[in-house]
Coordinates of C-alpha atoms in Angstrom, one line a residue:
Chain A
D1 CA 19.2 20.5 -10.8
G2 CA 21.1 17.9 -8.7
G3 CA 20.0 17.6 -5.2
I4 CA 18.3 15.7 -2.5
T5 CA 14.4 15.6 -2.3
Q6 CA 12.6 14.6 0.9
S7 CA 8.9 14.1 1.0
P8 CA 6.5 14.9 2.6
K9 CA 7.6 18.1 4.1
Y10 CA 5.0 17.9 6.7
L11 CA 3.4 14.6 8.2
F12 CA 1.0 14.0 10.9
R13 CA 0.6 10.4 12.5
K14 CA -1.6 8.9 15.1
E15 CA 0.0 6.9 17.7
G16 CA 0.5 3.3 16.8
Q17 CA 1.0 4.0 13.1
N18 CA 4.1 3.4 10.9
V19 CA 5.1 6.1 8.6
T20 CA 7.6 6.2 5.8
L21 CA 9.7 9.4 4.9
S22 CA 11.0 9.3 1.4
C23 CA 14.6 10.5 0.2
E24 CA 15.8 10.6 -3.2
Q25 CA 19.0 12.0 -4.7
N26 CA 20.4 12.5 -8.1
L27 CA 24.0 13.6 -7.2
N28 CA 25.2 10.0 -7.9
H29 CA 26.5 9.7 -4.3
D30 CA 27.1 6.3 -2.7
A31 CA 26.5 7.2 0.8
M32 CA 23.2 8.1 2.4
Y33 CA 22.2 9.2 5.9
W34 CA 19.2 9.9 8.1
Y35 CA 19.5 12.2 11.0
R36 CA 17.0 13.3 13.5
Q37 CA 16.9 16.9 14.8
D38 CA 15.2 18.0 18.2
P39 CA 15.6 21.5 19.7
G40 CA 18.7 21.8 21.5
Q41 CA 20.3 18.4 20.6
G42 CA 21.9 18.9 17.3
L43 CA 21.6 16.2 14.9
R44 CA 21.6 12.5 15.8
L45 CA 22.4 9.8 13.4
I46 CA 19.7 7.1 12.8
Y47 CA 20.9 4.9 10.0
Y48 CA 23.5 5.3 7.1
S49 CA 24.2 3.3 4.0
Q50 CA 27.6 3.5 2.2
I51 CA 26.4 1.3 -0.8
V52 CA 23.5 -0.2 -2.1
N53 CA 21.8 -3.1 -0.3
D54 CA 23.8 -2.4 2.8
F55 CA 23.2 -0.1 5.8
Q56 CA 24.3 0.4 9.4
K57 CA 22.7 1.5 12.6
G58 CA 23.5 4.9 13.8
D59 CA 23.3 6.2 17.4
I60 CA 19.5 6.1 17.8
A61 CA 18.3 3.4 15.4
E62 CA 15.7 1.8 17.7
G63 CA 12.2 2.1 16.4
Y64 CA 13.2 3.0 12.9
S65 CA 14.0 0.9 9.8
V66 CA 15.6 1.6 6.3
S67 CA 16.2 0.0 3.0
R68 CA 18.6 0.7 0.3
E69 CA 17.5 -1.1 -2.8
K70 CA 18.5 1.7 -5.2
K71 CA 21.3 4.0 -5.1
E72 CA 19.3 7.0 -5.5
S73 CA 16.7 6.2 -2.8
F74 CA 16.9 5.7 1.1
P75 CA 13.5 5.6 2.7
L76 CA 13.1 5.7 6.4
T77 CA 10.2 4.1 8.2
V78 CA 9.3 5.4 11.7
T79 CA 7.7 2.4 13.4
S80 CA 5.1 2.4 16.2
A81 CA 8.0 1.1 18.4
Q82 CA 9.6 4.6 18.3
K83 CA 8.6 6.0 21.7
N84 CA 9.0 9.8 20.7
P85 CA 8.8 10.2 17.0
T86 CA 8.0 13.9 16.8
A87 CA 10.8 15.6 15.3
F88 CA 12.5 17.0 12.2
Y89 CA 14.1 14.4 10.1
L90 CA 16.9 15.2 7.6
C91 CA 18.2 13.0 5.0
A92 CA 21.7 13.6 3.6
S93 CA 24.1 12.1 1.0
S94 CA 27.9 12.3 0.4
I95 CA 30.4 11.3 -2.3
G96 CA 31.7 7.7 -2.6
R97 CA 33.8 5.6 -0.4
D98 CA 37.3 6.4 -1.5
R99 CA 36.9 10.0 -1.0
G100 CA 34.1 9.8 1.6
P101 CA 35.8 10.9 4.7
T102 CA 36.7 14.3 3.2
G103 CA 33.5 14.9 1.6
E104 CA 30.8 17.2 2.8
L105 CA 27.2 16.1 3.4
F106 CA 24.4 17.5 1.1
F107 CA 21.1 17.6 2.9
G108 CA 17.4 17.6 1.8
E109 CA 15.0 20.2 3.0
G110 CA 13.7 17.9 5.9
S111 CA 10.5 16.2 7.0
R112 CA 8.7 17.4 10.0
L113 CA 6.7 14.5 11.6
T114 CA 4.1 15.2 14.3
V115 CA 2.5 12.5 16.3
L116 CA -1.0 13.4 17.4
Chain B
A1 CA 34.9 8.6 20.6
Q2 CA 34.8 11.7 18.5
S3 CA 32.8 14.7 19.9
V4 CA 32.2 18.4 19.2
A5 CA 31.3 21.0 21.7
Q6 CA 29.6 24.3 20.7
P7 CA 29.8 26.3 24.1
E8 CA 27.3 29.0 23.2
D9 CA 23.7 28.3 22.6
Q10 CA 23.3 31.9 21.2
V11 CA 25.5 34.5 19.8
N12 CA 24.3 38.0 19.3
V13 CA 26.2 40.7 17.2
A14 CA 25.4 44.0 15.7
E15 CA 25.5 44.3 12.0
G16 CA 28.8 45.4 10.6
N17 CA 30.7 43.9 13.5
P18 CA 32.9 40.8 13.3
L19 CA 31.4 37.6 14.5
T20 CA 32.9 34.5 16.0
V21 CA 31.1 31.1 16.6
K22 CA 33.1 28.7 18.8
C23 CA 33.8 25.1 18.3
T24 CA 36.0 22.6 20.0
Y25 CA 36.5 18.9 19.1
S26 CA 37.8 15.8 20.4
V27 CA 39.1 12.8 18.3
S28 CA 41.9 10.2 18.6
G29 CA 43.4 10.7 15.1
N30 CA 43.3 13.8 12.8
P31 CA 40.1 15.7 12.5
Y32 CA 38.1 16.4 9.4
L33 CA 36.0 19.5 10.5
F34 CA 33.0 21.1 8.8
W35 CA 30.7 24.0 9.4
Y36 CA 27.1 24.0 8.2
V37 CA 24.2 26.6 8.5
Q38 CA 20.6 25.9 8.9
Y39 CA 17.7 28.6 8.3
P40 CA 14.3 27.8 9.9
N41 CA 12.6 24.7 8.8
R42 CA 15.3 24.0 6.1
G43 CA 18.1 21.6 5.6
L44 CA 21.7 22.4 6.5
Q45 CA 23.8 24.0 4.0
F46 CA 27.6 23.4 3.8
L47 CA 29.9 26.5 4.6
L48 CA 33.4 25.2 4.6
K49 CA 35.7 22.4 5.7
Y50 CA 39.2 21.7 7.0
I51 CA 40.8 18.5 5.8
T52 CA 44.5 19.4 5.8
G53 CA 46.9 22.4 4.9
D54 CA 46.4 26.0 5.7
N55 CA 44.9 26.5 9.1
L56 CA 42.6 29.4 7.8
V57 CA 39.9 28.0 5.6
K58 CA 37.7 30.3 3.5
G59 CA 34.1 29.2 2.6
S60 CA 30.8 30.5 1.3
Y61 CA 29.1 34.0 2.1
G62 CA 32.3 35.5 3.4
F63 CA 32.7 33.0 6.3
E64 CA 36.1 31.6 7.3
A65 CA 37.3 29.2 10.1
E66 CA 40.6 28.9 11.8
F67 CA 42.0 25.4 12.7
N68 CA 44.1 25.5 15.9
K69 CA 45.4 21.9 16.6
S70 CA 46.8 22.9 19.9
Q71 CA 43.6 24.1 21.3
T72 CA 41.5 21.6 19.4
S73 CA 39.4 24.4 18.1
F74 CA 37.7 25.3 14.7
H75 CA 36.0 28.6 15.3
L76 CA 33.9 30.2 12.6
K77 CA 34.4 33.9 11.8
K78 CA 33.2 36.5 9.5
P79 CA 34.8 40.2 9.4
S80 CA 31.4 41.9 9.0
A81 CA 28.1 40.4 10.0
L82 CA 24.9 40.8 8.0
V83 CA 21.3 40.5 9.4
S84 CA 20.8 37.8 6.8
D85 CA 23.5 35.8 8.5
S86 CA 21.1 35.1 11.4
A87 CA 20.6 31.3 11.4
L88 CA 21.7 28.2 13.3
Y89 CA 25.3 27.1 12.9
F90 CA 26.6 23.5 13.3
C91 CA 30.1 22.4 13.7
A92 CA 30.9 18.7 12.9
V93 CA 33.8 16.4 13.0
R94 CA 35.2 13.1 11.6
D95 CA 37.9 11.3 13.1
D96 CA 40.4 9.8 10.5
A97 CA 41.5 7.1 12.9
K98 CA 37.9 5.7 12.8
L99 CA 37.1 5.4 9.2
T100 CA 37.0 1.7 8.8
G101 CA 34.1 -0.7 9.9
G102 CA 31.6 2.0 9.3
G103 CA 33.4 4.8 11.2
N104 CA 32.8 7.1 8.4
K105 CA 30.3 9.0 10.5
L106 CA 30.0 12.8 11.0
T107 CA 29.3 14.0 14.5
F108 CA 27.4 17.2 15.0
G109 CA 27.5 19.8 17.6
T110 CA 24.4 21.0 19.4
G111 CA 24.3 24.2 17.3
T112 CA 24.8 27.9 18.0
Q113 CA 22.0 30.4 17.1
L114 CA 23.5 33.4 15.6
K115 CA 21.5 36.6 15.8
V116 CA 22.6 39.7 14.0
E117 CA 20.8 43.0 14.9
L118 CA 20.7 46.3 13.2

């Protein structure tokens, strides 16, 4: 089945540690996104990538890093510089650039990060 | 800048009654509008979208939405609510005037919790 796979679903981290969240898609989509969800704040865009080897900062990129070495993969690293990393993280993808604006996002099931 | 407002944090409705979840938007060009649904600890699922054409858009699970340009609204509706519709609903917008230079971003509202009771 085509879709987006995020792992791990739950992750615990000690303060000062970097963690990497995995996101893989087999939908052949060009664009991929990372969102952060906090209660009552909706979804906020962290980073996005419209093509391999290129990515852009979103609205809350500080303390995060990404890479896009393969079309299928868009891992997110939450660094120790992120002041409040406890949140629900959602990865999404959408169809290629020419039809991109009208295409809906397809989401993974999310990864819940808790900092101890 | 593009923005979306969902003025109600929670909507309560009895099963079998019609439901409406409100959404208003602000863009400089023409809007591309979307509704998504989220069940607890899950990702978002796409319900429907308005790109152009008919103002009434039909989507998944019996949901529909009405685009109203003069009121800059895109309210989600369903004629008869089910208990299983209880979830968190998000409205989202893209501005077609801001699609270049990395502007292909979707802005989400803060979400409306729908509670359908027997």
